[in-house]
Amino acid sequence: MACVALAGCGLPRGAGFQSEVLAASNANTAADGEEPVYDFSVYEVNRETLPVLQGWPATGDAPLPWIVAQEQPASLLIAPGDTVQLTIWDAEENSIFGATGVTPLQPASVSSDGRIFVPYIGDLRVSGMSPSTARERIEEELIMTVPSAQVQLSVEPGPSNTANLASGFAAPGLYPLLDRNVKILDLFSQAGGPSPDLNSPQVRLVRGSRTYGIPFERLLKDPRANIAMRGGDRVYIEDDSRKFIALGATGSQSIVDFPEVEFSALEALAFIGGVNAGSANPEGILILREYAPEAVRDGVSGPPQERVVFTIDLTSADGLFSAGNFMLEGDDLIYGTESALGPALSLFGLTNTLVAATSGN
C-alpha cells in the first residue's frame, strides 16, 4: 500500500520524458481549442537527414582562413636591423687592411634605409639582397681599391627577420629566421611545441593586419599548411574555447571542453560515460542547439527556426552510424531523456527495500 501511495504521488526523476521535452511550448498554458505552439524544430539524425544537416551553417564564430604553403628560396634577404659581419682577405704584402692579410671588421647594423658602412667604399645598400649577392657587391666595389681583396660576409637576423612565438608554447620568445624557407613547424620544434596545458591547441598567425588560424592537429597532418615564416610574423596558440553541456540521464552532468576540433555526438556520449543504464531512454537522446537569426533558412540550406532539437536513437544501427557522423557545435546541450520504465524500476527497488525492512522486523 505504501508503494502504491508513492507511485501516485510520483517519484523524483533525473530527467524529463522525451514527450515532455518535445511538447508544445504552450502545452500547459493553452486554452481549450488553442493551437499548439512549437518555437523549435525537431529533426531525427539518420541516414536520410544527415546530408542535409551537415550542410547547415555552423554556429559560433566563422573559422579563420589559413595560407597555402609555397616553397621559398633558402637564402636570407638582408633587412634593416640585421647585423652584418665582414671579414676582408687581402694577399698583398702592404695591405691597407693590415699585415696579417685577414681583417675582421666591426659588426655593422643595417640602417633603416638599408645601408651599411664599408671602409674605402662608404655607405652601401645591402637591404633586399641575399648574403651571397651582398658579398659579391661589396667585393666588386672593394677591388677598385684593393685588387686582391676577398670578402667573407655573415648575417645575424634582426627584428625584420625574426618571428615572435608569443604565447601558448613551451618556450615562447623571438626566433631568428635564418632563411626565407623556415617553416612554421620548424619554429614549433625549437619552441618545444604547444604548451602541455592546452586541451585542443589552436594556432593563430598574425601577419600584417590579418589573422589566420588552424588547429594544431591539422597543421601537423597537412603538408600544405606548413607555411614558410616571414619576418615580423607573430604566432600564438590558444585553447579551443568551445564547450558542450551534458544533462539528464547521461553518464555525467557537466560542462565539457571540446577535446578535438571535430567531435561527433557518438564520441561525446562515450566521452561523458554514455547514458544512465538504470533510467535513460536510449531511443531519446536529444541535442539542443540554437542558431543565429541570420542562419535561419528553409530547412534545407539552413534550419527553419533558431532553436532546433536533434533526436538520436541509440538502439538502431542507423542511429549509431549517423550519430558518429553528426558533429557537435559549441554550446550544444546533450540531454538524455528518462525511460518510462525508470520510475517503475525505482519504485520496484523501493518496494524491495521496504519488504526487506519489514521482514527484518
CSV table of C-alpha atoms in Angstrom, one decimal:
chain,number,residue,atom,x,y,z
A,1,MET,CA,0.0,0.0,0.0
A,2,ALA,CA,2.9,2.4,0.8
A,3,CYS,CA,4.3,1.7,-2.7
A,4,VAL,CA,1.0,2.4,-4.4
A,5,ALA,CA,0.8,5.7,-2.5
A,6,LEU,CA,4.3,6.7,-3.5
A,7,ALA,CA,3.6,5.9,-7.1
A,8,GLY,CA,0.5,8.0,-7.1
A,9,CYS,CA,2.5,11.0,-5.7
A,10,GLY,CA,5.2,10.5,-8.2
A,11,LEU,CA,8.8,9.6,-7.7
A,12,PRO,CA,11.8,12.1,-8.2
A,13,ARG,CA,13.3,11.8,-11.7
A,14,GLY,CA,16.7,12.9,-13.0
A,15,ALA,CA,15.4,13.9,-16.4
A,16,GLY,CA,12.2,14.5,-18.4
A,17,PHE,CA,10.5,12.1,-20.7
A,18,GLN,CA,11.0,12.7,-24.4
A,19,SER,CA,7.4,13.6,-24.9
A,20,GLU,CA,7.7,16.2,-22.1
A,21,VAL,CA,10.8,17.9,-23.6
A,22,LEU,CA,9.3,17.9,-27.1
A,23,ALA,CA,5.9,19.1,-26.1
A,24,ALA,CA,4.5,22.4,-27.4
A,25,SER,CA,5.7,25.4,-25.6
A,26,ASN,CA,2.1,26.3,-24.6
A,27,ALA,CA,1.2,22.7,-23.7
A,28,ASN,CA,0.5,23.7,-20.1
A,29,THR,CA,-1.0,27.1,-20.7
A,30,ALA,CA,-3.1,26.7,-23.9
A,31,ALA,CA,-6.8,27.3,-23.7
A,32,ASP,CA,-9.3,24.8,-25.0
A,33,GLY,CA,-9.1,24.6,-28.7
A,34,GLU,CA,-5.9,26.7,-28.9
A,35,GLU,CA,-3.3,25.6,-31.5
A,36,PRO,CA,-0.1,24.1,-30.1
A,37,VAL,CA,2.9,26.4,-30.5
A,38,TYR,CA,6.3,25.0,-31.3
A,39,ASP,CA,9.1,27.5,-31.1
A,40,PHE,CA,11.6,24.9,-32.1
A,41,SER,CA,12.1,22.3,-34.9
A,42,VAL,CA,12.8,18.6,-34.4
A,43,TYR,CA,15.0,16.5,-36.7
A,44,GLU,CA,15.9,12.9,-36.3
A,45,VAL,CA,19.6,12.2,-37.0
A,46,ASN,CA,19.5,9.3,-39.5
A,47,ARG,CA,20.8,8.3,-43.0
A,48,GLU,CA,18.2,10.4,-44.8
A,49,THR,CA,18.5,13.7,-42.8
A,50,LEU,CA,22.3,13.6,-42.2
A,51,PRO,CA,23.4,15.0,-45.6
A,52,VAL,CA,21.0,18.0,-45.1
A,53,LEU,CA,22.0,18.6,-41.5
A,54,GLN,CA,25.7,18.5,-42.4
A,55,GLY,CA,25.2,21.3,-44.9
A,56,TRP,CA,23.7,23.7,-42.4
A,57,PRO,CA,25.8,26.7,-41.2
A,58,ALA,CA,28.0,26.2,-38.2
A,59,THR,CA,27.2,28.0,-35.0
A,60,GLY,CA,29.7,30.3,-33.3
A,61,ASP,CA,32.4,32.3,-35.0
A,62,ALA,CA,33.4,31.7,-38.6
A,63,PRO,CA,36.6,29.6,-38.9
A,64,LEU,CA,39.7,31.6,-39.7
A,65,PRO,CA,41.4,31.1,-43.1
A,66,TRP,CA,44.9,29.7,-43.5
A,67,ILE,CA,47.6,30.2,-46.1
A,68,VAL,CA,48.7,27.5,-48.6
A,69,ALA,CA,52.3,26.7,-48.3
A,70,GLN,CA,54.7,27.7,-51.1
A,71,GLU,CA,58.4,26.9,-51.3
A,72,GLN,CA,60.7,29.8,-50.9
A,73,PRO,CA,64.4,30.3,-51.8
A,74,ALA,CA,66.6,29.1,-49.0
A,75,SER,CA,68.7,32.2,-48.8
A,76,LEU,CA,68.0,35.0,-46.3
A,77,LEU,CA,67.2,38.5,-47.5
A,78,ILE,CA,69.1,41.2,-45.6
A,79,ALA,CA,66.7,43.7,-43.9
A,80,PRO,CA,67.0,46.8,-41.8
A,81,GLY,CA,68.0,45.9,-38.2
A,82,ASP,CA,70.1,42.9,-39.3
A,83,THR,CA,73.7,42.8,-38.2
A,84,VAL,CA,76.3,42.2,-40.9
A,85,GLN,CA,79.8,40.9,-40.1
A,86,LEU,CA,82.5,41.5,-42.8
A,87,THR,CA,85.9,39.9,-42.9
A,88,ILE,CA,88.4,41.2,-45.6
A,89,TRP,CA,91.1,38.9,-47.0
A,90,ASP,CA,94.0,40.6,-48.8
A,91,ALA,CA,97.1,38.8,-50.0
A,92,GLU,CA,99.1,41.9,-50.8
A,93,GLU,CA,102.2,42.5,-48.7
A,94,ASN,CA,101.5,46.1,-47.9
A,95,SER,CA,97.7,45.7,-47.5
A,96,ILE,CA,95.8,48.7,-46.3
A,97,PHE,CA,93.8,46.3,-44.1
A,98,GLY,CA,96.9,45.2,-42.1
A,99,ALA,CA,99.8,42.9,-42.2
A,100,THR,CA,98.0,39.7,-41.4
A,101,GLY,CA,96.0,39.6,-44.6
A,102,VAL,CA,92.8,38.9,-42.7
A,103,THR,CA,90.9,41.8,-41.2
A,104,PRO,CA,87.5,41.2,-39.4
A,105,LEU,CA,85.6,44.5,-39.4
A,106,GLN,CA,83.3,45.7,-36.6
A,107,PRO,CA,79.8,44.3,-37.0
A,108,ALA,CA,77.5,46.8,-38.8
A,109,SER,CA,73.8,47.2,-38.2
A,110,VAL,CA,71.8,47.7,-41.4
A,111,SER,CA,70.3,51.2,-41.2
A,112,SER,CA,66.6,52.0,-41.7
A,113,ASP,CA,67.4,52.9,-45.3
A,114,GLY,CA,69.1,49.5,-45.8
A,115,ARG,CA,72.7,50.6,-45.8
A,116,ILE,CA,75.9,49.7,-44.0
A,117,PHE,CA,79.3,51.5,-43.9
A,118,VAL,CA,82.2,49.6,-45.6
A,119,PRO,CA,85.7,51.1,-45.3
A,120,TYR,CA,87.1,52.5,-48.6
A,121,ILE,CA,83.6,52.2,-50.1
A,122,GLY,CA,81.3,54.2,-47.9
A,123,ASP,CA,77.6,53.6,-47.3
A,124,LEU,CA,76.4,50.7,-49.5
A,125,ARG,CA,72.8,49.5,-49.8
A,126,VAL,CA,72.5,45.8,-48.9
A,127,SER,CA,68.9,45.6,-47.9
A,128,GLY,CA,66.8,43.1,-50.0
A,129,MET,CA,70.0,41.2,-51.1
A,130,SER,CA,70.9,37.7,-50.2
A,131,PRO,CA,74.1,37.4,-48.2
A,132,SER,CA,75.9,36.0,-51.3
A,133,THR,CA,74.7,38.8,-53.5
A,134,ALA,CA,75.7,41.4,-50.9
A,135,ARG,CA,79.2,39.8,-50.6
A,136,GLU,CA,79.7,39.9,-54.3
A,137,ARG,CA,78.5,43.6,-54.5
A,138,ILE,CA,80.9,44.6,-51.7
A,139,GLU,CA,83.8,42.7,-53.3
A,140,GLU,CA,83.2,44.4,-56.7
A,141,GLU,CA,83.4,47.8,-55.1
A,142,LEU,CA,86.4,47.0,-52.9
A,143,ILE,CA,88.7,45.6,-55.6
A,144,MET,CA,88.7,49.0,-57.2
A,145,THR,CA,90.9,50.0,-54.2
A,146,VAL,CA,92.3,46.6,-53.2
A,147,PRO,CA,92.6,44.5,-56.3
A,148,SER,CA,93.3,41.2,-54.4
A,149,ALA,CA,90.6,41.7,-51.8
A,150,GLN,CA,88.2,39.0,-51.0
A,151,VAL,CA,85.2,39.4,-48.7
A,152,GLN,CA,83.6,37.0,-46.2
A,153,LEU,CA,80.1,38.0,-45.0
A,154,SER,CA,77.7,36.6,-42.4
A,155,VAL,CA,74.4,38.0,-41.2
A,156,GLU,CA,72.7,37.8,-37.8
A,157,PRO,CA,68.9,38.3,-38.3
A,158,GLY,CA,67.4,41.3,-36.6
A,159,PRO,CA,63.7,42.2,-35.9
A,160,SER,CA,62.8,42.3,-39.6
A,161,ASN,CA,64.0,38.7,-40.0
A,162,THR,CA,62.6,37.4,-36.7
A,163,ALA,CA,59.3,35.6,-35.8
A,164,ASN,CA,57.6,36.1,-32.4
A,165,LEU,CA,56.2,33.0,-30.9
A,166,ALA,CA,54.3,35.0,-28.3
A,167,SER,CA,52.3,32.6,-26.1
A,168,GLY,CA,51.0,29.1,-25.8
A,169,PHE,CA,54.4,27.5,-26.4
A,170,ALA,CA,56.6,25.5,-24.0
A,171,ALA,CA,59.4,28.1,-24.7
A,172,PRO,CA,57.9,31.3,-26.2
A,173,GLY,CA,60.2,34.0,-27.5
A,174,LEU,CA,61.8,35.7,-30.5
A,175,TYR,CA,63.2,33.3,-33.1
A,176,PRO,CA,65.5,34.3,-35.9
A,177,LEU,CA,64.7,33.3,-39.5
A,178,LEU,CA,67.9,32.1,-40.9
A,179,ASP,CA,66.5,31.9,-44.4
A,180,ARG,CA,63.3,32.5,-46.3
A,181,ASN,CA,62.2,28.9,-46.2
A,182,VAL,CA,62.0,28.4,-42.4
A,183,LYS,CA,58.7,26.6,-41.9
A,184,ILE,CA,56.3,27.2,-39.0
A,185,LEU,CA,56.7,23.6,-37.7
A,186,ASP,CA,60.5,24.2,-37.6
A,187,LEU,CA,59.9,27.0,-35.2
A,188,PHE,CA,57.4,25.0,-33.2
A,189,SER,CA,60.1,22.3,-32.7
A,190,GLN,CA,62.6,25.0,-31.5
A,191,ALA,CA,60.0,26.3,-29.1
A,192,GLY,CA,59.1,22.9,-27.7
A,193,GLY,CA,55.7,22.7,-29.3
A,194,PRO,CA,52.3,23.8,-27.8
A,195,SER,CA,52.1,24.1,-24.0
A,196,PRO,CA,51.0,20.8,-22.5
A,197,ASP,CA,48.3,22.6,-20.5
A,198,LEU,CA,46.3,23.2,-23.7
A,199,ASN,CA,43.5,20.8,-24.3
A,200,SER,CA,42.9,21.4,-28.0
A,201,PRO,CA,45.6,23.8,-29.4
A,202,GLN,CA,44.5,26.3,-32.0
A,203,VAL,CA,47.3,28.1,-33.9
A,204,ARG,CA,46.9,31.8,-34.7
A,205,LEU,CA,49.2,33.7,-37.1
A,206,VAL,CA,49.2,37.5,-37.2
A,207,ARG,CA,50.8,38.7,-40.4
A,208,GLY,CA,50.4,42.4,-41.2
A,209,SER,CA,46.9,43.4,-40.4
A,210,ARG,CA,45.4,39.9,-40.9
A,211,THR,CA,44.9,36.9,-38.5
A,212,TYR,CA,45.0,33.3,-39.8
A,213,GLY,CA,44.1,30.2,-37.8
A,214,ILE,CA,44.3,26.5,-38.0
A,215,PRO,CA,44.0,23.6,-35.4
A,216,PHE,CA,47.5,22.3,-34.4
A,217,GLU,CA,46.4,18.8,-35.2
A,218,ARG,CA,45.5,19.8,-38.8
A,219,LEU,CA,48.8,21.7,-39.1
A,220,LEU,CA,50.7,18.5,-38.3
A,221,LYS,CA,48.9,16.3,-40.7
A,222,ASP,CA,48.6,18.6,-43.8
A,223,PRO,CA,51.9,19.4,-45.6
A,224,ARG,CA,50.2,22.2,-47.5
A,225,ALA,CA,49.6,24.0,-44.2
A,226,ASN,CA,53.3,24.0,-43.1
A,227,ILE,CA,54.0,27.5,-44.4
A,228,ALA,CA,57.2,29.5,-44.6
A,229,MET,CA,57.5,32.2,-41.9
A,230,ARG,CA,58.1,35.8,-42.6
A,231,GLY,CA,59.9,38.4,-40.6
A,232,GLY,CA,57.5,40.2,-38.3
A,233,ASP,CA,55.1,37.2,-38.1
A,234,ARG,CA,53.5,36.8,-34.6
A,235,VAL,CA,52.2,33.4,-33.6
A,236,TYR,CA,50.3,32.4,-30.6
A,237,ILE,CA,48.4,29.2,-29.6
A,238,GLU,CA,45.1,29.3,-27.7
A,239,ASP,CA,42.8,26.6,-26.4
A,240,ASP,CA,39.6,25.7,-28.2
A,241,SER,CA,37.0,27.8,-26.3
A,242,ARG,CA,34.1,25.7,-27.3
A,243,LYS,CA,32.2,23.6,-24.8
A,244,PHE,CA,29.1,21.4,-24.7
A,245,ILE,CA,26.8,20.6,-21.8
A,246,ALA,CA,25.6,17.1,-20.7
A,247,LEU,CA,22.5,16.9,-18.7
A,248,GLY,CA,19.6,14.5,-17.8
A,249,ALA,CA,20.0,10.7,-17.8
A,250,THR,CA,23.6,10.7,-19.2
A,251,GLY,CA,26.7,9.2,-17.7
A,252,SER,CA,27.7,12.5,-16.2
A,253,GLN,CA,26.2,16.0,-15.9
A,254,SER,CA,28.8,18.6,-16.6
A,255,ILE,CA,30.2,21.3,-18.9
A,256,VAL,CA,32.8,19.7,-21.2
A,257,ASP,CA,35.6,21.2,-23.2
A,258,PHE,CA,35.9,20.1,-26.8
A,259,PRO,CA,38.9,17.7,-26.8
A,260,GLU,CA,39.2,17.8,-30.6
A,261,VAL,CA,38.2,20.1,-33.4
A,262,GLU,CA,35.7,17.7,-34.9
A,263,PHE,CA,33.8,15.8,-32.2
A,264,SER,CA,30.8,13.7,-33.1
A,265,ALA,CA,27.7,13.1,-31.0
A,266,LEU,CA,28.7,9.5,-30.6
A,267,GLU,CA,32.2,10.4,-29.4
A,268,ALA,CA,30.7,12.9,-27.0
A,269,LEU,CA,28.4,10.3,-25.5
A,270,ALA,CA,31.3,8.0,-25.0
A,271,PHE,CA,33.3,10.8,-23.5
A,272,ILE,CA,30.7,11.6,-20.8
A,273,GLY,CA,30.2,7.9,-19.9
A,274,GLY,CA,27.3,7.1,-22.2
A,275,VAL,CA,23.8,7.1,-20.7
A,276,ASN,CA,22.4,6.1,-17.3
A,277,ALA,CA,21.8,2.4,-17.6
A,278,GLY,CA,19.1,2.4,-14.9
A,279,SER,CA,17.0,5.4,-16.1
A,280,ALA,CA,17.9,6.6,-19.6
A,281,ASN,CA,15.8,6.1,-22.7
A,282,PRO,CA,18.4,5.2,-25.4
A,283,GLU,CA,15.8,5.9,-28.1
A,284,GLY,CA,15.5,9.5,-26.8
A,285,ILE,CA,18.9,11.2,-26.8
A,286,LEU,CA,18.4,14.9,-27.6
A,287,ILE,CA,20.9,17.5,-28.8
A,288,LEU,CA,19.6,21.0,-28.4
A,289,ARG,CA,21.2,23.7,-30.5
A,290,GLU,CA,20.5,27.4,-31.0
A,291,TYR,CA,21.4,29.1,-34.3
A,292,ALA,CA,21.9,32.8,-35.0
A,293,PRO,CA,18.9,34.6,-36.5
A,294,GLU,CA,20.7,35.1,-39.8
A,295,ALA,CA,21.3,31.4,-40.2
A,296,VAL,CA,17.5,30.6,-40.3
A,297,ARG,CA,16.5,29.5,-43.8
A,298,ASP,CA,14.3,27.0,-45.5
A,299,GLY,CA,15.2,23.8,-43.6
A,300,VAL,CA,17.4,22.6,-46.5
A,301,SER,CA,20.2,25.2,-46.7
A,302,GLY,CA,19.7,26.1,-43.1
A,303,PRO,CA,17.5,25.5,-40.0
A,304,PRO,CA,13.8,26.7,-40.3
A,305,GLN,CA,14.0,28.1,-36.7
A,306,GLU,CA,16.6,29.4,-34.4
A,307,ARG,CA,16.0,26.5,-31.9
A,308,VAL,CA,16.5,23.0,-33.2
A,309,VAL,CA,16.3,19.7,-31.3
A,310,PHE,CA,18.1,16.7,-32.9
A,311,THR,CA,17.0,13.3,-31.8
A,312,ILE,CA,19.2,10.2,-31.7
A,313,ASP,CA,18.2,6.6,-31.4
A,314,LEU,CA,21.0,4.5,-29.9
A,315,THR,CA,19.0,1.3,-30.3
A,316,SER,CA,19.4,1.2,-34.1
A,317,ALA,CA,22.4,0.7,-36.3
A,318,ASP,CA,21.3,3.7,-38.4
A,319,GLY,CA,21.1,5.9,-35.4
A,320,LEU,CA,24.5,4.8,-34.2
A,321,PHE,CA,26.2,5.2,-37.5
A,322,SER,CA,24.5,8.6,-38.0
A,323,ALA,CA,25.5,9.8,-34.6
A,324,GLY,CA,29.1,9.0,-35.4
A,325,ASN,CA,28.9,11.4,-38.4
A,326,PHE,CA,26.9,14.2,-36.7
A,327,MET,CA,29.3,16.8,-35.4
A,328,LEU,CA,28.7,18.8,-32.3
A,329,GLU,CA,28.9,22.6,-32.2
A,330,GLY,CA,29.9,24.8,-29.4
A,331,ASP,CA,27.3,25.3,-26.7
A,332,ASP,CA,25.3,22.2,-27.7
A,333,LEU,CA,23.3,20.5,-25.0
A,334,ILE,CA,23.3,16.7,-24.9
A,335,TYR,CA,20.2,15.7,-23.0
A,336,GLY,CA,19.4,12.1,-22.0
A,337,THR,CA,15.6,11.7,-21.5
A,338,GLU,CA,14.1,9.4,-18.9
A,339,SER,CA,12.8,6.0,-19.8
A,340,ALA,CA,9.2,5.3,-19.0
A,341,LEU,CA,10.5,2.3,-17.0
A,342,GLY,CA,12.7,4.4,-14.9
A,343,PRO,CA,10.2,5.4,-12.2
A,344,ALA,CA,8.8,1.8,-12.2
A,345,LEU,CA,12.3,0.4,-11.6
A,346,SER,CA,12.9,3.0,-8.8
A,347,LEU,CA,9.5,2.0,-7.3
A,348,PHE,CA,10.4,-1.7,-7.6
A,349,GLY,CA,13.7,-1.1,-5.9
A,350,LEU,CA,12.0,0.9,-3.1
A,351,THR,CA,9.4,-1.9,-2.7
A,352,ASN,CA,12.2,-4.5,-2.2
A,353,THR,CA,13.8,-2.2,0.3
A,354,LEU,CA,10.5,-1.8,2.3
A,355,VAL,CA,9.8,-5.5,2.1
A,356,ALA,CA,13.3,-6.4,3.4
A,357,ALA,CA,12.9,-3.8,6.2
A,358,THR,CA,9.6,-5.3,7.2
A,359,SER,CA,10.9,-8.8,7.1
A,360,GLY,CA,13.8,-7.8,9.3
A,361,ASN,CA,11.4,-6.5,11.9
